[in-house]
Amino acid sequence: MALEVPAGIPKEALQRLLVALADDELILGHRDSEWTGHAPILEEDIAFSNIAQDEIGHALVWYTINEQLGGKSPDWMGFERDWKQFTCCHFTAFPKGDFGYTVLRQYLFDVAEQVRLKNLASSSFTPMKEAAEKILLEEGYHLMHSQSLVERLGNATEESHKRMQAAAEIAFPQALGMFEVLTGEEDLVNAGAFSGNTVLKTEWVEIVAPVLASASLRIPVEKENGEITLNAKPDEGGRKGWQKEHLKRLVHDMQTVYKMSPGGSW
Amino acid sequence: MESVEVQQITLTDAWQALSEISDPEIPVLSLVDLKIIRDVRVEGATATVELTPTFLGCPALDYMKNEIREKLLALGFQTVNVELKLSPAWSTDLLGEEAREKLRVFGIAPPEKRAATLAESLKKPVVCPYCRSSETRLESSFGPTLCKQIYYCEHCRQSFERFKTL
């Protein structure tokens, strides 16, 4: 089924946005799946396996819309594409680390998803709006889970606090990379496709800062007279395809089985 | 040679056939009970089915599409199209009382009705599908399939699954 782009929305930039959304979901979904069989407790093993499956399902939705706009098939995007062509942010590709880092990354990502999806739910591009509305319903369960873990682990014991704080120091600058401005983004904003990453980033900081503070976690954010200052250098470049070795290894693992028999089925 | 009579297959026949397909993960409910078949259109020998997913990452989705295709082809349609529709998004509020009772009998607590927020929807005590006690607690926010959570009943001391409110 081919889709038409409404007049005024630049197709190339729209596809860039769809693929960025999809790549973040697929790559974080893959990282989450690395806990299957390895999480510290059974409930978390089940949780991260479920979350992985949800995120990969969401990736499929975004890749499918991209395909309907003339892009490559979802399978090609996931299993045949060269790792240097992925446009996920560095944050989602970073190795899973300890469980503290995983939990904090998931929370920071889940809030970003809420902010992004609520925004896309009023997109001028109907297929994107409808997908966002649907995905939002499922994402509520992720956020409820990751937020309660962050709050508990941040305040539980000296050891759990220490590990969560260490995770925050690595994760925060990386998380800012989720909001790297896309090439051609201004035209998408003008066409009402979404409000743009700069606006989304501010909304995200406003939500995560008080929650992290309640979890006794320090992040380099200052707020004075309603004005937010971020004292961290965002880890950007992923949206332009400037990827790191972590992603190369992940993509190699992810594509190994497919490449044994491309296009095979069972 | 016998003459083949071209028989008109009606919309009712198509719905009837679809109501015989069980959900692969919850076999007590049919795809029609689940309200995931939005619409069926019949034009001559072509049937078009609008299917809406429960959870987007549900691995049973492709399986269900194939079941629909096979079932309707067996009924005599020459062509069967299955269209995936995301909007309006599927909700567990669509499940009727009969479907909810089927879930209970199967050992799954039915989903709570949606409230203003998800946290609000999940506040009410969950009734154990085995002994109907409300002395239950959440054991795991996620379960064996994307659509379920795991609860524990303090009264009859059994774990049970609960359909997530969506």
PDB file of C-alpha atoms in Angstrom, chain A residues 1-227:
ATOM      1  CA  MET A   1       0.000   0.000   0.000  1.00  0.00           C
ATOM      2  CA  ALA A   2       1.609   3.250  -1.093  1.00  0.00           C
ATOM      3  CA  LEU A   3       1.097   6.409   0.921  1.00  0.00           C
ATOM      4  CA  GLU A   4       0.930   9.945  -0.346  1.00  0.00           C
ATOM      5  CA  VAL A   5       2.622  12.716   1.586  1.00  0.00           C
ATOM      6  CA  PRO A   6       0.329  15.717   2.034  1.00  0.00           C
ATOM      7  CA  ALA A   7       1.448  18.838   0.206  1.00  0.00           C
ATOM      8  CA  GLY A   8       3.880  20.896   2.235  1.00  0.00           C
ATOM      9  CA  ILE A   9       5.519  18.047   4.156  1.00  0.00           C
ATOM     10  CA  PRO A  10       9.007  17.354   2.777  1.00  0.00           C
ATOM     11  CA  LYS A  11       9.071  13.623   2.089  1.00  0.00           C
ATOM     12  CA  GLU A  12      12.795  13.097   2.491  1.00  0.00           C
ATOM     13  CA  ALA A  13      12.899  14.733   5.919  1.00  0.00           C
ATOM     14  CA  LEU A  14       9.757  12.873   6.961  1.00  0.00           C
ATOM     15  CA  GLN A  15      11.397   9.561   6.085  1.00  0.00           C
ATOM     16  CA  ARG A  16      14.504  10.634   7.989  1.00  0.00           C
ATOM     17  CA  LEU A  17      12.328  11.213  11.075  1.00  0.00           C
ATOM     18  CA  LEU A  18      10.535   7.858  10.666  1.00  0.00           C
ATOM     19  CA  VAL A  19      13.796   5.943  10.307  1.00  0.00           C
ATOM     20  CA  ALA A  20      15.346   7.734  13.307  1.00  0.00           C
ATOM     21  CA  LEU A  21      12.315   6.761  15.414  1.00  0.00           C
ATOM     22  CA  ALA A  22      12.445   3.181  14.140  1.00  0.00           C
ATOM     23  CA  ASP A  23      16.200   2.802  14.579  1.00  0.00           C
ATOM     24  CA  ASP A  24      16.042   3.989  18.202  1.00  0.00           C
ATOM     25  CA  GLU A  25      13.289   1.458  18.932  1.00  0.00           C
ATOM     26  CA  LEU A  26      14.986  -1.440  17.161  1.00  0.00           C
ATOM     27  CA  ILE A  27      18.419  -0.859  18.668  1.00  0.00           C
ATOM     28  CA  LEU A  28      17.209  -0.261  22.220  1.00  0.00           C
ATOM     29  CA  GLY A  29      14.897  -3.264  21.809  1.00  0.00           C
ATOM     30  CA  HIS A  30      17.931  -5.349  20.880  1.00  0.00           C
ATOM     31  CA  ARG A  31      19.902  -4.065  23.892  1.00  0.00           C
ATOM     32  CA  ASP A  32      16.947  -4.853  26.192  1.00  0.00           C
ATOM     33  CA  SER A  33      16.736  -8.362  24.763  1.00  0.00           C
ATOM     34  CA  GLU A  34      20.319  -8.938  25.909  1.00  0.00           C
ATOM     35  CA  TRP A  35      18.903  -9.293  29.442  1.00  0.00           C
ATOM     36  CA  THR A  36      16.794 -12.306  28.465  1.00  0.00           C
ATOM     37  CA  GLY A  37      18.175 -15.071  30.662  1.00  0.00           C
ATOM     38  CA  HIS A  38      20.606 -12.702  32.403  1.00  0.00           C
ATOM     39  CA  ALA A  39      18.593 -10.192  34.465  1.00  0.00           C
ATOM     40  CA  PRO A  40      19.256 -10.041  38.220  1.00  0.00           C
ATOM     41  CA  ILE A  41      15.783 -11.387  39.103  1.00  0.00           C
ATOM     42  CA  LEU A  42      13.206 -13.364  37.157  1.00  0.00           C
ATOM     43  CA  GLU A  43      10.609 -10.551  37.116  1.00  0.00           C
ATOM     44  CA  GLU A  44      13.130  -8.214  35.472  1.00  0.00           C
ATOM     45  CA  ASP A  45      14.092 -10.894  32.997  1.00  0.00           C
ATOM     46  CA  ILE A  46      10.433 -11.101  31.988  1.00  0.00           C
ATOM     47  CA  ALA A  47      10.030  -7.312  32.034  1.00  0.00           C
ATOM     48  CA  PHE A  48      12.999  -6.517  29.795  1.00  0.00           C
ATOM     49  CA  SER A  49      12.153  -9.352  27.410  1.00  0.00           C
ATOM     50  CA  ASN A  50       8.622  -7.935  27.084  1.00  0.00           C
ATOM     51  CA  ILE A  51       9.847  -4.367  26.694  1.00  0.00           C
ATOM     52  CA  ALA A  52      12.277  -5.529  24.001  1.00  0.00           C
ATOM     53  CA  GLN A  53       9.452  -7.202  22.103  1.00  0.00           C
ATOM     54  CA  ASP A  54       7.261  -4.086  22.383  1.00  0.00           C
ATOM     55  CA  GLU A  55      10.029  -1.754  21.173  1.00  0.00           C
ATOM     56  CA  ILE A  56      10.834  -3.961  18.200  1.00  0.00           C
ATOM     57  CA  GLY A  57       7.109  -4.061  17.378  1.00  0.00           C
ATOM     58  CA  HIS A  58       7.079  -0.262  17.443  1.00  0.00           C
ATOM     59  CA  ALA A  59      10.132  -0.155  15.179  1.00  0.00           C
ATOM     60  CA  LEU A  60       8.211  -2.295  12.685  1.00  0.00           C
ATOM     61  CA  VAL A  61       5.366   0.238  12.622  1.00  0.00           C
ATOM     62  CA  TRP A  62       7.689   3.150  11.812  1.00  0.00           C
ATOM     63  CA  TYR A  63       9.666   1.141   9.224  1.00  0.00           C
ATOM     64  CA  THR A  64       6.389   0.085   7.589  1.00  0.00           C
ATOM     65  CA  ILE A  65       5.252   3.683   7.152  1.00  0.00           C
ATOM     66  CA  ASN A  66       8.689   4.493   5.734  1.00  0.00           C
ATOM     67  CA  GLU A  67       8.295   1.606   3.272  1.00  0.00           C
ATOM     68  CA  GLN A  68       4.856   2.878   2.238  1.00  0.00           C
ATOM     69  CA  LEU A  69       6.544   6.179   1.398  1.00  0.00           C
ATOM     70  CA  GLY A  70       8.927   4.376  -0.942  1.00  0.00           C
ATOM     71  CA  GLY A  71      11.607   3.280   1.528  1.00  0.00           C
ATOM     72  CA  LYS A  72      13.127  -0.184   1.823  1.00  0.00           C
ATOM     73  CA  SER A  73      11.286  -3.038   3.571  1.00  0.00           C
ATOM     74  CA  PRO A  74      11.458  -3.352   7.368  1.00  0.00           C
ATOM     75  CA  ASP A  75      13.472  -6.584   7.046  1.00  0.00           C
ATOM     76  CA  TRP A  76      15.982  -4.898   4.774  1.00  0.00           C
ATOM     77  CA  MET A  77      16.290  -1.974   7.182  1.00  0.00           C
ATOM     78  CA  GLY A  78      16.959  -4.250  10.119  1.00  0.00           C
ATOM     79  CA  PHE A  79      18.876  -7.119   8.622  1.00  0.00           C
ATOM     80  CA  GLU A  80      20.581  -6.034   5.429  1.00  0.00           C
ATOM     81  CA  ARG A  81      21.512  -2.431   6.045  1.00  0.00           C
ATOM     82  CA  ASP A  82      25.132  -1.555   6.755  1.00  0.00           C
ATOM     83  CA  TRP A  83      25.699  -0.455  10.356  1.00  0.00           C
ATOM     84  CA  LYS A  84      26.952   2.937   9.163  1.00  0.00           C
ATOM     85  CA  GLN A  85      23.546   3.658   7.659  1.00  0.00           C
ATOM     86  CA  PHE A  86      21.695   3.384  10.976  1.00  0.00           C
ATOM     87  CA  THR A  87      20.560   6.684  12.443  1.00  0.00           C
ATOM     88  CA  CYS A  88      19.817   5.680  16.024  1.00  0.00           C
ATOM     89  CA  CYS A  89      21.306   7.952  18.652  1.00  0.00           C
ATOM     90  CA  HIS A  90      24.510   6.747  20.354  1.00  0.00           C
ATOM     91  CA  PHE A  91      22.515   6.411  23.581  1.00  0.00           C
ATOM     92  CA  THR A  92      20.361   3.488  22.415  1.00  0.00           C
ATOM     93  CA  ALA A  93      23.359   1.618  20.970  1.00  0.00           C
ATOM     94  CA  PHE A  94      25.572   1.917  24.055  1.00  0.00           C
ATOM     95  CA  PRO A  95      26.308  -1.495  25.652  1.00  0.00           C
ATOM     96  CA  LYS A  96      23.833  -2.545  28.298  1.00  0.00           C
ATOM     97  CA  GLY A  97      26.285  -2.023  31.169  1.00  0.00           C
ATOM     98  CA  ASP A  98      25.148  -3.000  34.636  1.00  0.00           C
ATOM     99  CA  PHE A  99      21.477  -3.259  35.534  1.00  0.00           C
ATOM    100  CA  GLY A 100      21.515   0.248  37.020  1.00  0.00           C
ATOM    101  CA  TYR A 101      22.538   1.757  33.693  1.00  0.00           C
ATOM    102  CA  THR A 102      19.916  -0.315  31.867  1.00  0.00           C
ATOM    103  CA  VAL A 103      17.148   0.858  34.194  1.00  0.00           C
ATOM    104  CA  LEU A 104      18.168   4.494  33.997  1.00  0.00           C
ATOM    105  CA  ARG A 105      18.535   4.408  30.208  1.00  0.00           C
ATOM    106  CA  GLN A 106      15.125   2.826  29.890  1.00  0.00           C
ATOM    107  CA  TYR A 107      13.556   5.500  32.096  1.00  0.00           C
ATOM    108  CA  LEU A 108      15.203   8.387  30.201  1.00  0.00           C
ATOM    109  CA  PHE A 109      14.150   6.798  26.908  1.00  0.00           C
ATOM    110  CA  ASP A 110      10.588   6.077  28.107  1.00  0.00           C
ATOM    111  CA  VAL A 111      10.059   9.722  29.044  1.00  0.00           C
ATOM    112  CA  ALA A 112      11.471  10.802  25.677  1.00  0.00           C
ATOM    113  CA  GLU A 113       8.989   8.426  24.041  1.00  0.00           C
ATOM    114  CA  GLN A 114       6.092   9.933  25.983  1.00  0.00           C
ATOM    115  CA  VAL A 115       7.103  13.428  24.956  1.00  0.00           C
ATOM    116  CA  ARG A 116       7.728  12.496  21.321  1.00  0.00           C
ATOM    117  CA  LEU A 117       4.608  10.368  20.918  1.00  0.00           C
ATOM    118  CA  LYS A 118       2.275  12.881  22.539  1.00  0.00           C
ATOM    119  CA  ASN A 119       3.677  15.425  20.126  1.00  0.00           C
ATOM    120  CA  LEU A 120       3.361  13.140  17.108  1.00  0.00           C
ATOM    121  CA  ALA A 121      -0.223  12.336  18.148  1.00  0.00           C
ATOM    122  CA  SER A 122      -1.124  15.753  16.753  1.00  0.00           C
ATOM    123  CA  SER A 123       1.025  15.427  13.634  1.00  0.00           C
ATOM    124  CA  SER A 124      -0.282  16.763  10.337  1.00  0.00           C
ATOM    125  CA  PHE A 125       0.825  13.458   8.783  1.00  0.00           C
ATOM    126  CA  THR A 126      -2.083  11.124   9.620  1.00  0.00           C
ATOM    127  CA  PRO A 127      -0.303   7.719   9.525  1.00  0.00           C
ATOM    128  CA  MET A 128       2.285   9.039  11.994  1.00  0.00           C
ATOM    129  CA  LYS A 129      -0.425  10.494  14.230  1.00  0.00           C
ATOM    130  CA  GLU A 130      -2.355   7.201  14.295  1.00  0.00           C
ATOM    131  CA  ALA A 131       0.752   5.120  15.018  1.00  0.00           C
ATOM    132  CA  ALA A 132       1.778   7.472  17.837  1.00  0.00           C
ATOM    133  CA  GLU A 133      -1.651   7.221  19.478  1.00  0.00           C
ATOM    134  CA  LYS A 134      -1.485   3.439  19.410  1.00  0.00           C
ATOM    135  CA  ILE A 135       2.126   3.177  20.650  1.00  0.00           C
ATOM    136  CA  LEU A 136       1.449   5.594  23.523  1.00  0.00           C
ATOM    137  CA  LEU A 137      -1.069   3.187  25.055  1.00  0.00           C
ATOM    138  CA  GLU A 138       1.535   0.435  25.268  1.00  0.00           C
ATOM    139  CA  GLU A 139       4.357   2.686  26.428  1.00  0.00           C
ATOM    140  CA  GLY A 140       2.556   3.610  29.659  1.00  0.00           C
ATOM    141  CA  TYR A 141       3.529   0.222  31.096  1.00  0.00           C
ATOM    142  CA  HIS A 142       7.211   0.786  30.303  1.00  0.00           C
ATOM    143  CA  LEU A 143       7.333   4.171  31.986  1.00  0.00           C
ATOM    144  CA  MET A 144       5.485   3.018  35.096  1.00  0.00           C
ATOM    145  CA  HIS A 145       7.995   0.194  35.475  1.00  0.00           C
ATOM    146  CA  SER A 146      11.225   2.086  34.764  1.00  0.00           C
ATOM    147  CA  GLN A 147      10.262   5.114  36.858  1.00  0.00           C
ATOM    148  CA  SER A 148       9.426   3.031  39.927  1.00  0.00           C
ATOM    149  CA  LEU A 149      12.764   1.193  39.590  1.00  0.00           C
ATOM    150  CA  VAL A 150      14.733   4.451  39.273  1.00  0.00           C
ATOM    151  CA  GLU A 151      13.037   5.882  42.359  1.00  0.00           C
ATOM    152  CA  ARG A 152      13.595   2.728  44.378  1.00  0.00           C
ATOM    153  CA  LEU A 153      17.180   2.034  43.332  1.00  0.00           C
ATOM    154  CA  GLY A 154      18.237   5.673  43.675  1.00  0.00           C
ATOM    155  CA  ASN A 155      17.174   5.689  47.321  1.00  0.00           C
ATOM    156  CA  ALA A 156      17.558   2.044  48.399  1.00  0.00           C
ATOM    157  CA  THR A 157      21.084   1.316  49.654  1.00  0.00           C
ATOM    158  CA  GLU A 158      24.463   3.002  49.468  1.00  0.00           C
ATOM    159  CA  GLU A 159      25.529   0.523  46.804  1.00  0.00           C
ATOM    160  CA  SER A 160      22.396   0.917  44.669  1.00  0.00           C
ATOM    161  CA  HIS A 161      22.613   4.705  44.945  1.00  0.00           C
ATOM    162  CA  LYS A 162      26.289   4.676  43.968  1.00  0.00           C
ATOM    163  CA  ARG A 163      25.594   2.589  40.895  1.00  0.00           C
ATOM    164  CA  MET A 164      22.601   4.672  39.828  1.00  0.00           C
ATOM    165  CA  GLN A 165      24.617   7.889  40.235  1.00  0.00           C
ATOM    166  CA  ALA A 166      27.457   6.418  38.172  1.00  0.00           C
ATOM    167  CA  ALA A 167      24.876   5.465  35.531  1.00  0.00           C
ATOM    168  CA  ALA A 168      23.423   8.998  35.562  1.00  0.00           C
ATOM    169  CA  GLU A 169      26.821  10.516  34.863  1.00  0.00           C
ATOM    170  CA  ILE A 170      27.267   8.370  31.762  1.00  0.00           C
ATOM    171  CA  ALA A 171      23.636   8.375  30.622  1.00  0.00           C
ATOM    172  CA  PHE A 172      22.633  12.023  30.889  1.00  0.00           C
ATOM    173  CA  PRO A 173      24.872  13.550  28.167  1.00  0.00           C
ATOM    174  CA  GLN A 174      24.131  10.522  25.983  1.00  0.00           C
ATOM    175  CA  ALA A 175      20.388  10.929  26.505  1.00  0.00           C
ATOM    176  CA  LEU A 176      20.544  14.501  25.210  1.00  0.00           C
ATOM    177  CA  GLY A 177      21.622  12.944  21.897  1.00  0.00           C
ATOM    178  CA  MET A 178      18.064  11.576  21.499  1.00  0.00           C
ATOM    179  CA  PHE A 179      17.091  15.133  20.597  1.00  0.00           C
ATOM    180  CA  GLU A 180      19.750  15.804  17.964  1.00  0.00           C
ATOM    181  CA  VAL A 181      18.199  18.043  15.320  1.00  0.00           C
ATOM    182  CA  LEU A 182      17.588  16.233  12.029  1.00  0.00           C
ATOM    183  CA  THR A 183      18.635  17.523   8.645  1.00  0.00           C
ATOM    184  CA  GLY A 184      15.585  19.272   7.204  1.00  0.00           C
ATOM    185  CA  GLU A 185      13.812  19.321  10.548  1.00  0.00           C
ATOM    186  CA  GLU A 186      12.803  22.970  10.251  1.00  0.00           C
ATOM    187  CA  ASP A 187      10.660  22.180   7.216  1.00  0.00           C
ATOM    188  CA  LEU A 188       8.919  19.371   9.099  1.00  0.00           C
ATOM    189  CA  VAL A 189       8.171  21.725  11.969  1.00  0.00           C
ATOM    190  CA  ASN A 190       6.798  24.353   9.597  1.00  0.00           C
ATOM    191  CA  ALA A 191       4.578  21.725   7.964  1.00  0.00           C
ATOM    192  CA  GLY A 192       3.173  20.657  11.354  1.00  0.00           C
ATOM    193  CA  ALA A 193       4.651  17.139  11.212  1.00  0.00           C
ATOM    194  CA  PHE A 194       5.984  17.622  14.765  1.00  0.00           C
ATOM    195  CA  SER A 195       7.259  20.396  17.040  1.00  0.00           C
ATOM    196  CA  GLY A 196      10.955  19.673  16.592  1.00  0.00           C
ATOM    197  CA  ASN A 197      13.632  18.178  18.825  1.00  0.00           C
ATOM    198  CA  THR A 198      14.576  21.375  20.619  1.00  0.00           C
ATOM    199  CA  VAL A 199      11.053  21.774  21.986  1.00  0.00           C
ATOM    200  CA  LEU A 200      10.883  18.063  22.871  1.00  0.00           C
ATOM    201  CA  LYS A 201      14.215  18.238  24.712  1.00  0.00           C
ATOM    202  CA  THR A 202      12.981  21.030  26.983  1.00  0.00           C
ATOM    203  CA  GLU A 203       9.770  19.138  27.776  1.00  0.00           C
ATOM    204  CA  TRP A 204      11.841  16.042  28.553  1.00  0.00           C
ATOM    205  CA  VAL A 205      14.208  17.866  30.938  1.00  0.00           C
ATOM    206  CA  GLU A 206      11.232  19.392  32.771  1.00  0.00           C
ATOM    207  CA  ILE A 207       9.896  15.884  33.448  1.00  0.00           C
ATOM    208  CA  VAL A 208      13.065  13.920  34.224  1.00  0.00           C
ATOM    209  CA  ALA A 209      14.828  16.526  36.417  1.00  0.00           C
ATOM    210  CA  PRO A 210      12.394  16.400  39.383  1.00  0.00           C
ATOM    211  CA  VAL A 211      12.064  12.593  39.207  1.00  0.00           C
ATOM    212  CA  LEU A 212      15.842  12.125  39.245  1.00  0.00           C
ATOM    213  CA  ALA A 213      16.073  14.607  42.129  1.00  0.00           C
ATOM    214  CA  SER A 214      13.497  12.582  44.084  1.00  0.00           C
ATOM    215  CA  ALA A 215      15.652   9.510  43.414  1.00  0.00           C
ATOM    216  CA  SER A 216      18.610  11.455  44.939  1.00  0.00           C
ATOM    217  CA  LEU A 217      20.415  11.472  41.606  1.00  0.00           C
ATOM    218  CA  ARG A 218      22.413  14.506  40.543  1.00  0.00           C
ATOM    219  CA  ILE A 219      22.368  15.662  36.922  1.00  0.00           C
ATOM    220  CA  PRO A 220      24.003  18.746  35.415  1.00  0.00           C
ATOM    221  CA  VAL A 221      20.820  20.797  35.050  1.00  0.00           C
ATOM    222  CA  GLU A 222      20.290  24.208  36.554  1.00  0.00           C
ATOM    223  CA  LYS A 223      17.047  26.074  36.639  1.00  0.00           C
ATOM    224  CA  GLU A 224      16.953  29.745  37.473  1.00  0.00           C
ATOM    225  CA  ASN A 225      13.940  32.028  36.989  1.00  0.00           C
ATOM    226  CA  GLY A 226      12.329  29.344  34.861  1.00  0.00           C
ATOM    227  CA  GLU A 227      15.367  29.258  32.578  1.00  0.00           C
TER     228      GLU A 227
END
